[in-house]
Short mmCIF file of C-alpha atoms in Angstrom, two decimals:
data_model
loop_
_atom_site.label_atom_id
_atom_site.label_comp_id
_atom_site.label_asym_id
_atom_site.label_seq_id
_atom_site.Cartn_x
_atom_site.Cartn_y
_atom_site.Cartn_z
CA UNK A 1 -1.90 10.60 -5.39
CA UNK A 2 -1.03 7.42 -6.90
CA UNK A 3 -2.01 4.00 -5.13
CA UNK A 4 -0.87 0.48 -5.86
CA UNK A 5 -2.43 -2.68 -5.72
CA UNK A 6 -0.11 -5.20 -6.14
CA UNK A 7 -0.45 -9.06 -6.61
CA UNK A 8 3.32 -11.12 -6.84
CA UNK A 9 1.51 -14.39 -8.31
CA UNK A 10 -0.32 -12.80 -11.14
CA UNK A 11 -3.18 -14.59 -12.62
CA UNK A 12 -2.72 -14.76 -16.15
CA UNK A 13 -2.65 -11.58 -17.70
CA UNK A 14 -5.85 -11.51 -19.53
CA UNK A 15 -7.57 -11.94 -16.37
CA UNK A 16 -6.25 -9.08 -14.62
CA UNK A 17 -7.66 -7.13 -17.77
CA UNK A 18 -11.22 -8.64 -16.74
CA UNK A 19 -10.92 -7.40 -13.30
CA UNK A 20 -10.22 -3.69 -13.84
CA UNK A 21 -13.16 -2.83 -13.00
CA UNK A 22 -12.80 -3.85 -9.34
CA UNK A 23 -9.36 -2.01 -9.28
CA UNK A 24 -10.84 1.30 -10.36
CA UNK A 25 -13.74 1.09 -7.81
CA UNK A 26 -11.00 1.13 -4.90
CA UNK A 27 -9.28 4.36 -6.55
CA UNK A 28 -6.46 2.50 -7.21
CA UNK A 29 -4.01 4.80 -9.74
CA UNK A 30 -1.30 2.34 -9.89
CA UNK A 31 -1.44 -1.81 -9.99
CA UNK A 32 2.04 -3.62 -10.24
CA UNK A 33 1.91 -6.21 -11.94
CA UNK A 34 4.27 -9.56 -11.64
CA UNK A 35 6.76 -10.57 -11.77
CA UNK A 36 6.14 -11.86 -15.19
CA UNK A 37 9.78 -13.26 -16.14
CA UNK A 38 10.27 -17.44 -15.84
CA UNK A 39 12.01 -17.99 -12.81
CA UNK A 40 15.62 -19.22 -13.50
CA UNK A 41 16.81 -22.41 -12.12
CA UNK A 42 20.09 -22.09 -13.02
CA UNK A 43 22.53 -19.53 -13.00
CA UNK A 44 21.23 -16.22 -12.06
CA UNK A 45 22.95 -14.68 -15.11
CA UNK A 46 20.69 -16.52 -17.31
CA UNK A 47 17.37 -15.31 -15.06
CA UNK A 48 15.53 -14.32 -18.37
CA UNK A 49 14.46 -10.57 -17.15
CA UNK A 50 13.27 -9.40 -20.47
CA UNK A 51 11.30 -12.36 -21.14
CA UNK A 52 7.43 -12.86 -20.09
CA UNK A 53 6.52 -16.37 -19.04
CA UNK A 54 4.50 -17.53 -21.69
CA UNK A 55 2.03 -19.47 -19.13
CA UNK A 56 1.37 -16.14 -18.28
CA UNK A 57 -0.15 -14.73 -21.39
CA UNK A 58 1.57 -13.22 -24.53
CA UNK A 59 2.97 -10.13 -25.39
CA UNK A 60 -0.05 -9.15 -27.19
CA UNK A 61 -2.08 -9.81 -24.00
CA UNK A 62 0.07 -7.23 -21.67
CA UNK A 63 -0.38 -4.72 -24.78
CA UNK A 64 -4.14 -4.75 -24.02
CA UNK A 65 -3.84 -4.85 -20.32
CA UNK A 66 -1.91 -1.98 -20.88
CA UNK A 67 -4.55 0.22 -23.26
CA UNK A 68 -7.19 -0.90 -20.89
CA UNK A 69 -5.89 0.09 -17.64
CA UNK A 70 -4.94 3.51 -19.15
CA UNK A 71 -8.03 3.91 -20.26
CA UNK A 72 -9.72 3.34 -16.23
CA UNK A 73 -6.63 6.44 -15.02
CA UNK A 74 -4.49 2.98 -13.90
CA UNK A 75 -1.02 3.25 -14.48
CA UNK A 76 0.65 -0.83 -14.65
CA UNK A 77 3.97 -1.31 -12.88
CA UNK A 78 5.86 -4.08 -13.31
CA UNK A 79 7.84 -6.44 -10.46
CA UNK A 80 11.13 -6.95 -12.15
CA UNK A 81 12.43 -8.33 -9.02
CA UNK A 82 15.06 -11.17 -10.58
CA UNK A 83 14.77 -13.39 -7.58
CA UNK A 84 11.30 -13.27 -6.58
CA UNK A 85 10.62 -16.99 -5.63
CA UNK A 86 13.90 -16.57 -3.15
CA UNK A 87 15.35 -15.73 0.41
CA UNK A 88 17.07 -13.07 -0.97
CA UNK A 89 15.75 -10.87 -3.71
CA UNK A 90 19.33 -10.32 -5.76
CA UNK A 91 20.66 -13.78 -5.65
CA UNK A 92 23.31 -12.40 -2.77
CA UNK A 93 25.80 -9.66 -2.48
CA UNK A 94 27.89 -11.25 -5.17
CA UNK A 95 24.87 -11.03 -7.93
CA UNK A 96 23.46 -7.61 -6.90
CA UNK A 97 27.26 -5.64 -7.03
CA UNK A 98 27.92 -7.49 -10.27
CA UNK A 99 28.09 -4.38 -12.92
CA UNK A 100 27.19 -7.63 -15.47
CA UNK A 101 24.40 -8.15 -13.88
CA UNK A 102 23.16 -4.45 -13.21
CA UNK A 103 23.62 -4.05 -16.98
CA UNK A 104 21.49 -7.07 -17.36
CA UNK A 105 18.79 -5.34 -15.09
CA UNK A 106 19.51 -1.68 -17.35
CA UNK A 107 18.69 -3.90 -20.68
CA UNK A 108 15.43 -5.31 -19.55
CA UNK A 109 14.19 -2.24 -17.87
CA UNK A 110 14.92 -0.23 -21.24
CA UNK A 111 12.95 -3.21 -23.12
CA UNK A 112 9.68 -3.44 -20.81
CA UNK A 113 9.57 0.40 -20.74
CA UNK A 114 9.24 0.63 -24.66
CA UNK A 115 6.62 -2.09 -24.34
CA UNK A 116 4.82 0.45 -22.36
CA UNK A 117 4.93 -0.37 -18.55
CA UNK A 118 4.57 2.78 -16.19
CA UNK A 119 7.33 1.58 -14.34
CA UNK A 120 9.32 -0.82 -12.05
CA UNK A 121 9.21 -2.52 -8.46
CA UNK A 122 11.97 -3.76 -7.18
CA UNK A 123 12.09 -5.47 -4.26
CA UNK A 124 15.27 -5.70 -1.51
CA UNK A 125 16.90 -2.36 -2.25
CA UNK A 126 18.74 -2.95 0.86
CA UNK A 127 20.29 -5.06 -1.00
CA UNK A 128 21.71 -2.94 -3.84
CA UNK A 129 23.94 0.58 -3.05
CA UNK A 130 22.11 4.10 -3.36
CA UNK A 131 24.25 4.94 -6.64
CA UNK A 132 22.88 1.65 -8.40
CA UNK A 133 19.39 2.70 -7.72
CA UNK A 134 19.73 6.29 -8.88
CA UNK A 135 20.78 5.29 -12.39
CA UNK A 136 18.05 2.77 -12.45
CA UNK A 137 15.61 5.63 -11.19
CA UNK A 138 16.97 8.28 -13.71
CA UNK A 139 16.42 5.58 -16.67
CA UNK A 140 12.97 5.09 -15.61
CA UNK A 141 12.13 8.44 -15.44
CA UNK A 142 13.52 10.15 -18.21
CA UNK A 143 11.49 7.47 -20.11
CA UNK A 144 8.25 9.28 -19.99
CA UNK A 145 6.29 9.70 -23.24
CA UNK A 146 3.76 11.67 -23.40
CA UNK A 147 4.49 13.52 -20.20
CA UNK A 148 2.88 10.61 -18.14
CA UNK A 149 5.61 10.22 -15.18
CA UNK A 150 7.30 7.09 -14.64
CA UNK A 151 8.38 5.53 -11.69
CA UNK A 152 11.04 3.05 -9.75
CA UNK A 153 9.70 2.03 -6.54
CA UNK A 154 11.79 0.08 -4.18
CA UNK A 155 10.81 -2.48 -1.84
CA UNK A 156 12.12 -3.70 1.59
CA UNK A 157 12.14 -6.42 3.61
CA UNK A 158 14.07 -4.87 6.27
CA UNK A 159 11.75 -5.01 9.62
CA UNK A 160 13.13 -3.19 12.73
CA UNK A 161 12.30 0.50 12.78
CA UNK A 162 15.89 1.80 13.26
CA UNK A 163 16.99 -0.02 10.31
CA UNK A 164 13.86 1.01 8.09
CA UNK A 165 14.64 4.75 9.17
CA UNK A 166 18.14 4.07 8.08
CA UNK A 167 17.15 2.89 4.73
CA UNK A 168 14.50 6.11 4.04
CA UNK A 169 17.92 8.05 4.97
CA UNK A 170 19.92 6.63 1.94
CA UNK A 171 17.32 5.64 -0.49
CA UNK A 172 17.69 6.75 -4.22
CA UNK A 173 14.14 5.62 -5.44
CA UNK A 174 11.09 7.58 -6.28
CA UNK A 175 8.99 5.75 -2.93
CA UNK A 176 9.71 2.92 -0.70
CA UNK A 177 7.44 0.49 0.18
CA UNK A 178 8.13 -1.51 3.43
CA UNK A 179 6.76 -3.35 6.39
CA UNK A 180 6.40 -0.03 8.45
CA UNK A 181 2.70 -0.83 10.19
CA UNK A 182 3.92 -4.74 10.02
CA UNK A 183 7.01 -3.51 12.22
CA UNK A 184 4.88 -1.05 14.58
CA UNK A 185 1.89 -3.29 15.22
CA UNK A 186 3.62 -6.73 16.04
CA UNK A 187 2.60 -5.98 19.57
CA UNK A 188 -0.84 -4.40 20.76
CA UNK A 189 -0.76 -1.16 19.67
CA UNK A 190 -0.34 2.02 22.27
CA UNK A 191 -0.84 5.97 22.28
CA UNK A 192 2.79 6.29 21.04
CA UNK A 193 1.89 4.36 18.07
CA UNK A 194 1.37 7.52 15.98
CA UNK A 195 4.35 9.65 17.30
CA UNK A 196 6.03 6.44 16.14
CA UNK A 197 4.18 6.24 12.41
CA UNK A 198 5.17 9.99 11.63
CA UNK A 199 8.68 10.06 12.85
CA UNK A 200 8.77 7.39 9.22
CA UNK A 201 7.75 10.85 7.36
CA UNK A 202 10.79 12.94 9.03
CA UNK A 203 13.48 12.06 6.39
CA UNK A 204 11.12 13.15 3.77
CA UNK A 205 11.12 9.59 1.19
CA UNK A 206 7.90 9.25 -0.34
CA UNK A 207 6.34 6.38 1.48
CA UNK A 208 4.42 3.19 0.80
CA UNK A 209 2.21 1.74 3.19
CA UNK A 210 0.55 -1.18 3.29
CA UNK A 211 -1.10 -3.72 5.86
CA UNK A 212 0.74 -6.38 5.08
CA UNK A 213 3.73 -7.09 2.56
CA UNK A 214 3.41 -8.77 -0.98
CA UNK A 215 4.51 -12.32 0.03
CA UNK A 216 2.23 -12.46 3.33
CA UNK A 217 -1.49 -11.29 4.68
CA UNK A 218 -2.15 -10.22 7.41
CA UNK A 219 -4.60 -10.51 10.30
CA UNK A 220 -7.93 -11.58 8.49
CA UNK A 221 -11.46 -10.35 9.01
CA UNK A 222 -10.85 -8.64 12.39
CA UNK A 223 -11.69 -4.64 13.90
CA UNK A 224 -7.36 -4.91 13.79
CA UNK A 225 -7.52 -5.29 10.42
CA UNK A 226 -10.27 -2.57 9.88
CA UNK A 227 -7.96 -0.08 12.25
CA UNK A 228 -4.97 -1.19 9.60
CA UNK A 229 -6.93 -0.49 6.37
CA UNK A 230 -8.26 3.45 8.03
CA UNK A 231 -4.29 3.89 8.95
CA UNK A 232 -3.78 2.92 5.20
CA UNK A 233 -5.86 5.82 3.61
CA UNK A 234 -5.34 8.53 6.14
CA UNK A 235 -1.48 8.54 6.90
CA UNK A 236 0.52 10.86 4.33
CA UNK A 237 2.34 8.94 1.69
CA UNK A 238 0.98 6.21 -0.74
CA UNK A 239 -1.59 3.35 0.54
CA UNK A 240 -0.81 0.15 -0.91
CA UNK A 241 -3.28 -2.80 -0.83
CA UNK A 242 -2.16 -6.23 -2.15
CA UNK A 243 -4.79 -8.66 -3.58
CA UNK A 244 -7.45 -9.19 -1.42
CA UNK A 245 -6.44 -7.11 1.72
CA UNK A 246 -9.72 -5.18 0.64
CA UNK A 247 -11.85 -8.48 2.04
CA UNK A 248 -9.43 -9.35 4.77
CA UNK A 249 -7.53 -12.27 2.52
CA UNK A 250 -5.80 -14.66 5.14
CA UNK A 251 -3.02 -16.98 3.62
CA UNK A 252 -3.57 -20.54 4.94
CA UNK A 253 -1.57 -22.19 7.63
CA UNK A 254 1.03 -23.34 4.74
CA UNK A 255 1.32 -20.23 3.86
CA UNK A 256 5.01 -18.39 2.98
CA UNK A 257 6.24 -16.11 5.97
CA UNK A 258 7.47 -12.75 4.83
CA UNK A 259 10.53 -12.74 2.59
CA UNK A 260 10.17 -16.77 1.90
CA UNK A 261 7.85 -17.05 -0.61
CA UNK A 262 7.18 -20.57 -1.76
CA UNK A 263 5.11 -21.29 -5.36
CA UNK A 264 1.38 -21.76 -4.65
CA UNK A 265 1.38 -21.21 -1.11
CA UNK A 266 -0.12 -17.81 -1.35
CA UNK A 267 -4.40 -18.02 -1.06
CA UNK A 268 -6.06 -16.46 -4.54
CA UNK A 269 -7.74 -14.35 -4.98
CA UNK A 270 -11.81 -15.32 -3.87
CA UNK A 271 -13.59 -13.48 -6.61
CA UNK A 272 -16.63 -16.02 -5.91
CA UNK A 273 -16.55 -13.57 -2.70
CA UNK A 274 -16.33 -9.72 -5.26
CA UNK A 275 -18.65 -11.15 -7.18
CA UNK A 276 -21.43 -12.38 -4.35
CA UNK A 277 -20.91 -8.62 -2.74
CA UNK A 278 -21.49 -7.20 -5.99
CA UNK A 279 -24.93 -9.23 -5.70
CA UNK A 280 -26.04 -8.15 -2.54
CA UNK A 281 -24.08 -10.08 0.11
CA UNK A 282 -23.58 -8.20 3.28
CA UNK A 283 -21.36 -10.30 5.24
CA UNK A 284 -18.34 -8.84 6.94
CA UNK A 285 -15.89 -8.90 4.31
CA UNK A 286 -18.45 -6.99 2.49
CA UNK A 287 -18.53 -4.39 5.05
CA UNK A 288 -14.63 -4.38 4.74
CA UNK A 289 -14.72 -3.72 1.70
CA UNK A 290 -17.08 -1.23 1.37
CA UNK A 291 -14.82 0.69 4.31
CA UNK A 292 -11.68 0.76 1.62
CA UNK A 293 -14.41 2.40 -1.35
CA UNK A 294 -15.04 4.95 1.12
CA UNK A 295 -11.93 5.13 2.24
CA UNK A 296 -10.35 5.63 -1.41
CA UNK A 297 -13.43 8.14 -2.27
CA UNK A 298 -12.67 10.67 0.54
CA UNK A 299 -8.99 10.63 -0.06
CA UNK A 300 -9.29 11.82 -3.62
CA UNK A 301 -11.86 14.01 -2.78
CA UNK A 302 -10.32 15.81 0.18
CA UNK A 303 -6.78 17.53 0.24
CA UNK A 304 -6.28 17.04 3.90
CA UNK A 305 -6.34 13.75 3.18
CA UNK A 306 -4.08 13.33 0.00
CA UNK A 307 -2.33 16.26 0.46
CA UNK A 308 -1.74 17.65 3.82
CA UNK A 309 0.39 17.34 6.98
CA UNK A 310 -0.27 15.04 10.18
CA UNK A 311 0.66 16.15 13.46
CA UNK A 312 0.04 13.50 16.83
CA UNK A 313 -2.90 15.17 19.09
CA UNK A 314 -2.66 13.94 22.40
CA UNK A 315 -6.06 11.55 23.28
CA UNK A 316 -5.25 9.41 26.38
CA UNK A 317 -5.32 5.97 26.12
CA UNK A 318 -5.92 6.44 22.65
CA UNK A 319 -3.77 7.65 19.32
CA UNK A 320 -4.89 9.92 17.53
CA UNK A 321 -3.54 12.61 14.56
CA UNK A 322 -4.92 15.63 12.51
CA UNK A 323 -4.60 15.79 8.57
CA UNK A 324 -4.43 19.62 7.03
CA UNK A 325 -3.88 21.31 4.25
CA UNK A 326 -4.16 24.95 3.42
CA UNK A 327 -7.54 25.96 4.02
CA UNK A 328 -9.50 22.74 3.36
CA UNK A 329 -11.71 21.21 5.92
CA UNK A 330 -9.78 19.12 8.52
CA UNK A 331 -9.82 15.53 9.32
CA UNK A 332 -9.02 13.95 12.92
CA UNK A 333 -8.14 10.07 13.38
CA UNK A 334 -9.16 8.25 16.56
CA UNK A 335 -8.02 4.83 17.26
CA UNK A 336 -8.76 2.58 20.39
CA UNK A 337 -5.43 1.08 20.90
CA UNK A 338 -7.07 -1.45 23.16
CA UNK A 339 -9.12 -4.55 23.30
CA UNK A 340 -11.44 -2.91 26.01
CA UNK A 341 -13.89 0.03 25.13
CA UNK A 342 -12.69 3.75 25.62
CA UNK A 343 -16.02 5.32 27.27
CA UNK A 344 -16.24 9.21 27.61
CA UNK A 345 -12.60 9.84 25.63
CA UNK A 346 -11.97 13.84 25.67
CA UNK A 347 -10.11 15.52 23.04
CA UNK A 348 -9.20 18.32 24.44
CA UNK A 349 -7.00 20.40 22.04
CA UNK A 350 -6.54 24.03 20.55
CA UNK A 351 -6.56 22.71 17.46
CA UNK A 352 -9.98 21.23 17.72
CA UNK A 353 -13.32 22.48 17.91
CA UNK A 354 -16.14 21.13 20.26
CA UNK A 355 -17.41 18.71 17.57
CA UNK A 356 -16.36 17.84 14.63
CA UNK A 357 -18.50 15.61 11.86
CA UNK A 358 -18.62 11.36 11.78
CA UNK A 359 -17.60 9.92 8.34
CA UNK A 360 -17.14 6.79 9.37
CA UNK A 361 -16.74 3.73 11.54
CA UNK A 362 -14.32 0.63 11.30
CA UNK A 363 -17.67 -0.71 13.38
CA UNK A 364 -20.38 0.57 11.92
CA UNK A 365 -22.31 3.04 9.86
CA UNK A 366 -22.69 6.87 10.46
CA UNK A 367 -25.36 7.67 12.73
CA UNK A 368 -28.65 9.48 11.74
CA UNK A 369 -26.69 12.61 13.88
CA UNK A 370 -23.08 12.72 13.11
CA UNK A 371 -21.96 15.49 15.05
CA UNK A 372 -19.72 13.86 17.86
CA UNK A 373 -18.76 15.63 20.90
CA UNK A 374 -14.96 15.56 21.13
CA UNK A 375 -14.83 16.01 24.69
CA UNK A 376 -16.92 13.07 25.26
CA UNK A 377 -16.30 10.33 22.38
CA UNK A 378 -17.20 6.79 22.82
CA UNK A 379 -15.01 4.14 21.18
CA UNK A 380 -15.60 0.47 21.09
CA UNK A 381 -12.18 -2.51 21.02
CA UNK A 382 -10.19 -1.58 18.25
CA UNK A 383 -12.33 1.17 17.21
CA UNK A 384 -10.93 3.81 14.76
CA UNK A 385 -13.29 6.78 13.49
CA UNK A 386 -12.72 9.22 10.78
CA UNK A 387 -14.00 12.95 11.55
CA UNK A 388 -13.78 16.03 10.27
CA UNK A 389 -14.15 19.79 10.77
CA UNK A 390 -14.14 22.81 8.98
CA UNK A 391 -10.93 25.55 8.49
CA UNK A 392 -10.99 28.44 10.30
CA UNK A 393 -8.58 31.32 10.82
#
């Protein structure tokens, strides 16, 4: 299971090197990293791809970034997105069907994977036609020293469902990453929210999920953010967090709406905040953040979780869906849809047991007793629990 968490204004590179630390303790497997090529003013022939922006850091500096992350189980990826700072991610149609310019894209990939990167991101693949894509995703991968796999992940900026389903249908990369929750949860969500999040998973393209999208948070410290993040870990496919989702990062009222990035606009990264939780503080974005640990802990621990299938168990007025694999223990998520509470919900399923086992909360701890009846579960606004139960024949 391999997880990103992605940042598209890096800090300079020697300070992402300092912050490993915090990366590893969300079980994060993957962190892309960029873009870290100047951004061309002028023609986008000349958009130096190969190059890293010296205000950045130096070559020397992504070497140890490199050593170090491998050494934490963290694989780097790098954005090589060419127009990252733009409306549209290839310059145009004219730009991305230009063989010159594909060739231009072949050259620097070849370059930054002998320098050592796991990797590539590329952002806008609607943009670019399934064959272009394949080559790109067969160079990556047959670049693999070592045996440690390589791979091209594509990103979208596509929003409608129809058109996102359309895109899993013809995509030639090794996972997609779009705005699939951004797309379903635009409106309050509803007990056909997860029949909608797993028909995503019928054309069988490794997906990306994340809350928000690289150029824009979303939400903020809320119990809808909370519900996001448990979606995040539990659905199959690959949760993605970008800098500071993990402590409910809100860009301010400046900030750059999806697919219009503008320089500086994005909010940093508060690591005054990591490193007051790290001393103690229990406000709420330490309580978020604690959620993801957890979170990232029982997916690697628990095959249902990384591993299995989901199927949509009917709950009412709320949404809920079973992970299972083989003949590992079970897990069951509940969400409340709704901004009211859900008293007395019954699960009432052949698939289920009686009770099943509380792991967690988005609103509070376990209690001291965390067997839960499932015929009669209580769920606050916005509420989403995490249970389990064991296999049996």
């Amino acid at each position: 299971m391999t997880q990103i968490w992605g940042s598209p204004l890096p800090p300079p590179i020697a300070g992402v090197a300092s912050r490993l630390e915090h990366v590893a303790g969300l079980q994060v497997k993957g962190l892309v990293l960029g873009p870290l090529h100047p951004q061309s003013s002028g023609v986008p022939q000349d958009t130096p791809l190969e190059q890293l922006d010296p205000g950045l850091g130096s070559l020397s500096d992504l070497s140890h970034l490199l050593q170090a992350a491998k050494k934490k189980g963290i694989q780097v990826i790098l954005d090589l997105t060419p127009n990252y700072l733009g409306g549209s991610a290839w310059f145009g149609p004219a730009v991305a069907e230009d063989p010159g310019f594909q060739d231009k894209v072949k050259r620097a990939m070849s370059l930054w994977l002998e320098r050592g990167v796991a990797g590539f991101f590329l952002d806008g693949i609607e943009e670019l036609k399934p064959s272009v894509l394949a080559e790109w995703r067969n160079l990556t991968e047959q670049s693999s020293p070592e045996g440690t796999p390589r791979v091209l992940v594509g990103g979208t900026r596509l929003q409608d469902p129809p058109s996102l389903l359309a895109l899993l249908n013809s995509s030639s990369v090794g996972l997609v990453l779009g705005p699939f929750l951004e797309a379903l949860v635009a409106k309050p969500f509803s007990p056909t929210l997860v029949p909608q999040l797993l028909d995503f998973l019928g054309p069988q393209i490794p997906l990306a999920w994340s809350v928000g999208s690289p150029w824009h948070h979303l939400v903020g410290v809320t119990p809808l953010r909370a519900q996001l993040l448990l979606l995040l870990w539990t659905l199959p496919g690959t949760p993605v967090l970008s800098y500071g989702d993990e402590v409910g990062l809100m860009d301010d009222e400046q900030g750059g709406l999806p697919g219009t990035p503008q320089p500086g606009q994005l909010t940093p990264m508060p690591w005054d905040l990591i490193e007051a939780i790290q001393k103690g503080d229990n406000s709420t974005e330490a309580q978020l953040l604690e959620l993801c640990r957890r979170l990232g802990a029982l997916r690697v621990q628990e095959r249902s979780l990384s591993l299995g299938d989901a199927e949509a168990v009917p709950a009412g007025s709320a949404a809920a869906f079973l992970r299972s694999w083989d003949k590992s223990k079970r897990f069951l998520v509940v969400l409340n849809p709704r901004d009211q509470p859900l008293p007395a919900l019954a699960l009432q399923d052949p698939r289920l047991p009686p009770q099943a086992t509380l792991h967690l909360s988005t609103h509070h701890l376990p209690p001291a007793d965390p067997h839960v009846d499932l015929g009669a579960i209580n769920l606050r606004p916005y509420e989403g629990l995490l249970l389990s139960f064991p296999y049996t024949p």
